[in-house]
Short mmCIF file of C-alpha atoms in Angstrom, two decimals:
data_model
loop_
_atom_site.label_atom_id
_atom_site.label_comp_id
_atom_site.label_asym_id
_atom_site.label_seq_id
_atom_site.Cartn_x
_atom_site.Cartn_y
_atom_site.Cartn_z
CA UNK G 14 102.92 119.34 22.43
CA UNK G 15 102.14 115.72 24.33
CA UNK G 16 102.21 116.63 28.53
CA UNK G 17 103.73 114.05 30.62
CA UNK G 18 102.76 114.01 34.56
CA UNK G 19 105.13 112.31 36.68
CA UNK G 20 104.18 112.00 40.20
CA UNK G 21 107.78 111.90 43.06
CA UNK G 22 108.58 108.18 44.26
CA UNK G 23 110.34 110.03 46.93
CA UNK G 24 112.05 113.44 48.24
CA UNK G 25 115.22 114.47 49.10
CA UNK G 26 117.02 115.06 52.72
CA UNK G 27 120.36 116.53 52.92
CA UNK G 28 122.37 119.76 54.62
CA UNK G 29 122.05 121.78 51.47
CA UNK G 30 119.33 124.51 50.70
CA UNK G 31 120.52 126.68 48.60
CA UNK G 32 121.05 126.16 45.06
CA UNK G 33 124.91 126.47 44.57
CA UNK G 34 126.94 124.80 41.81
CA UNK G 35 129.70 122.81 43.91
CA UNK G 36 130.71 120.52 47.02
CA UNK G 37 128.45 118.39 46.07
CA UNK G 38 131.20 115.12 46.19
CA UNK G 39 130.93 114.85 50.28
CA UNK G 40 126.99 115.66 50.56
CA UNK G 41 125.57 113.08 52.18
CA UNK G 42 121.41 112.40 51.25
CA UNK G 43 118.85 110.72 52.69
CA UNK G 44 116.02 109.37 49.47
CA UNK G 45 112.42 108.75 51.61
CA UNK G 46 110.18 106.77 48.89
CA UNK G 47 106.75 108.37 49.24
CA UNK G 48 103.73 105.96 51.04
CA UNK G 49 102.70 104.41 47.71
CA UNK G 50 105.95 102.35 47.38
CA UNK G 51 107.17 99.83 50.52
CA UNK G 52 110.37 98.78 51.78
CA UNK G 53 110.31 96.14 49.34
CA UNK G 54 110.49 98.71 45.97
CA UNK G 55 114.66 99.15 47.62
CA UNK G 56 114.96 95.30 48.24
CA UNK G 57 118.27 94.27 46.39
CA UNK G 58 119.85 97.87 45.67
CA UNK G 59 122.16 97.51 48.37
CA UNK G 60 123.77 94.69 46.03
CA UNK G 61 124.85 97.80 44.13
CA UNK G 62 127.39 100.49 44.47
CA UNK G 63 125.95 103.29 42.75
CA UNK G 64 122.69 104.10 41.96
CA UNK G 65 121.61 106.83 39.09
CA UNK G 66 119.08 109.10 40.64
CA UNK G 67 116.58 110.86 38.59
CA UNK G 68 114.92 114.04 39.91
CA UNK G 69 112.85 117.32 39.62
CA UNK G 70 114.77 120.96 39.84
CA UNK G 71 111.58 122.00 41.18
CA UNK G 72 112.68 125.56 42.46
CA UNK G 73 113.78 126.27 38.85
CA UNK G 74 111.58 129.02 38.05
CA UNK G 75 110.02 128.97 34.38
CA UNK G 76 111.09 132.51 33.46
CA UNK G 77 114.58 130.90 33.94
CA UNK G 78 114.28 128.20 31.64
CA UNK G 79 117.00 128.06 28.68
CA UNK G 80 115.94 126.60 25.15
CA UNK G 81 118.70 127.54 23.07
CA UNK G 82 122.33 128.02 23.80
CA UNK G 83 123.99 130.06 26.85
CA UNK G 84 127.28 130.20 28.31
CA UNK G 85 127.84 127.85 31.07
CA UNK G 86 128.38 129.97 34.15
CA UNK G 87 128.04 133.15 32.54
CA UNK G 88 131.66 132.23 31.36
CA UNK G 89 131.93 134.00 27.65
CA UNK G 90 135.03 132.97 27.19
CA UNK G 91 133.89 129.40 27.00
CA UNK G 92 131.74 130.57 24.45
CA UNK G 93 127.80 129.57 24.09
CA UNK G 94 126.66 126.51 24.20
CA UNK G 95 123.69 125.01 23.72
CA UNK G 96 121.40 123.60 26.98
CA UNK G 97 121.33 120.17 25.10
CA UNK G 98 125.06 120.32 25.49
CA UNK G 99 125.66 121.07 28.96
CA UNK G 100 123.82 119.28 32.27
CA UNK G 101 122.35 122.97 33.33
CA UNK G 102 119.49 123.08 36.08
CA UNK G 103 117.53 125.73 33.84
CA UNK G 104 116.68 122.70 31.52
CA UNK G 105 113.16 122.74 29.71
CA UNK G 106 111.85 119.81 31.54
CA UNK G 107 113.80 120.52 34.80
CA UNK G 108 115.15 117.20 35.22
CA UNK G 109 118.45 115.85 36.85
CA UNK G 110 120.51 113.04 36.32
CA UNK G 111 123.19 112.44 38.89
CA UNK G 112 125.06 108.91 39.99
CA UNK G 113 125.84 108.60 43.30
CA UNK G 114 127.45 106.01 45.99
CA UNK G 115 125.02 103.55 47.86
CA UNK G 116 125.75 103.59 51.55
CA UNK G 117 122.99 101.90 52.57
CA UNK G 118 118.98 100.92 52.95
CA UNK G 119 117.14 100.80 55.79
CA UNK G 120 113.32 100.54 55.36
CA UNK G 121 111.96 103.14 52.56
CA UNK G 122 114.93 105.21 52.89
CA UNK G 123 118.25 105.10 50.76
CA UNK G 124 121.28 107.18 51.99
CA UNK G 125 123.61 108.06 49.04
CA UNK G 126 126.82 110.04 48.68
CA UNK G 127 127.37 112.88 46.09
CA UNK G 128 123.56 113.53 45.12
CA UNK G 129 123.66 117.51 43.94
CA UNK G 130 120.00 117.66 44.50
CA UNK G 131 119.02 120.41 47.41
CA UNK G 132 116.51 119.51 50.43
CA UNK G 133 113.02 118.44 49.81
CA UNK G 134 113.65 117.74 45.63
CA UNK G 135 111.21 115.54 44.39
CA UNK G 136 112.89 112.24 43.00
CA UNK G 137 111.53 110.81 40.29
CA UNK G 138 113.32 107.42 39.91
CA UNK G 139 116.22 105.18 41.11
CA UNK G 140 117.93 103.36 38.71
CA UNK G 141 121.28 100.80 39.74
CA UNK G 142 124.17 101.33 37.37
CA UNK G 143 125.45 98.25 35.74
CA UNK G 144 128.77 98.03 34.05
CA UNK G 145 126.63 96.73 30.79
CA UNK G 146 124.85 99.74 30.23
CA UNK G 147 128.01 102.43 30.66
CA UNK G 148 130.19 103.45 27.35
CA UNK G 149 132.54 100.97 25.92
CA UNK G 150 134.67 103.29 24.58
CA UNK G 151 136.38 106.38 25.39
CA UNK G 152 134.56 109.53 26.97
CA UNK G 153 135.03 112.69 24.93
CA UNK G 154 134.10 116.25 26.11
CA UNK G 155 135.13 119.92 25.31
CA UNK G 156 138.27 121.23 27.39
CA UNK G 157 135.75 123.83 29.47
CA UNK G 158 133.57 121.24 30.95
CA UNK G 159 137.03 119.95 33.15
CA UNK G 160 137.62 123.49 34.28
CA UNK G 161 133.82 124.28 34.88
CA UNK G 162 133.84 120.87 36.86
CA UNK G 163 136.97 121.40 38.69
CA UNK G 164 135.05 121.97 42.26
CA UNK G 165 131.92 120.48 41.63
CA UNK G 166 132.83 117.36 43.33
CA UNK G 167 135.50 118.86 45.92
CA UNK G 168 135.01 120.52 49.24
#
């Protein structure tokens, strides 16, 4: 199997430290780009109102790593489903995917709202969203990802 090394662009600052799955809608998170990028690598994302960010579930341990299928939150009744199939932390490669609000950029740092990423992960890359590159059509999902979702966001 190929290895890819990806080296942090910056780390996360925020309230939360332990690795719980909701409230994450009101967390407010600071994004420090590392001292090999400048103010400049930001310049324009305030133009933006959400930005997807990219990072590394770096406390993930490896004997918790899922390749096949689980149920999501230990919930059988939801039946097993497969880690491809869910957005899990306990993901082979350990990355995260989240979109979150743009309040602002000052220097190296970008502040964001709703980034479920704990203090001091690793972020890998910042990415604006643009209307062009989200679904034309329709979403469609399973009826237990609304329930498992239900206070994810909330307080």
């Amino acid at each position: 199997m190929m290895a890819i090394n990806l080296t942090p662009i910056g780390f996360v600052e925020n309230t939360r430290t332990d690795i719980k799955d909701d409230h994450w809608g009101e967390v407010i998170s600071k994004i420090t780009l590392t001292d090999e990028f400048g103010e400049e690598s930001l310049a324009g994302i305030e133009e933006f109102s959400h930005a997807e960010i990219i990072f590394f579930f770096d406390r993930v341990k490896r004997e918790k790593i899922v390749t096949g299928a689980r149920y999501p939150r230990g919930r059988q009744d939801w039946g097993k489903v497969g880690i491809f199939a869910q957005r899990g932390k306990n993901r082979p490669n350990r990355i995260g995917l989240t979109t979150v609000r743009i309040i602002q950029q000052e220097e190296k740092i970008l502040t964001v709202q709703g980034l479920d990423a704990i203090d001091g992960t690793p972020v890998l890359d910042i990415k604006p969203v643009m209307r062009e590159f989200l679904p034309k059509e329709k979403l469609r999902q399973p009826k237990w990802v609304a329930e498992l979702m239900r206070n994810y966001w909330g307080n």
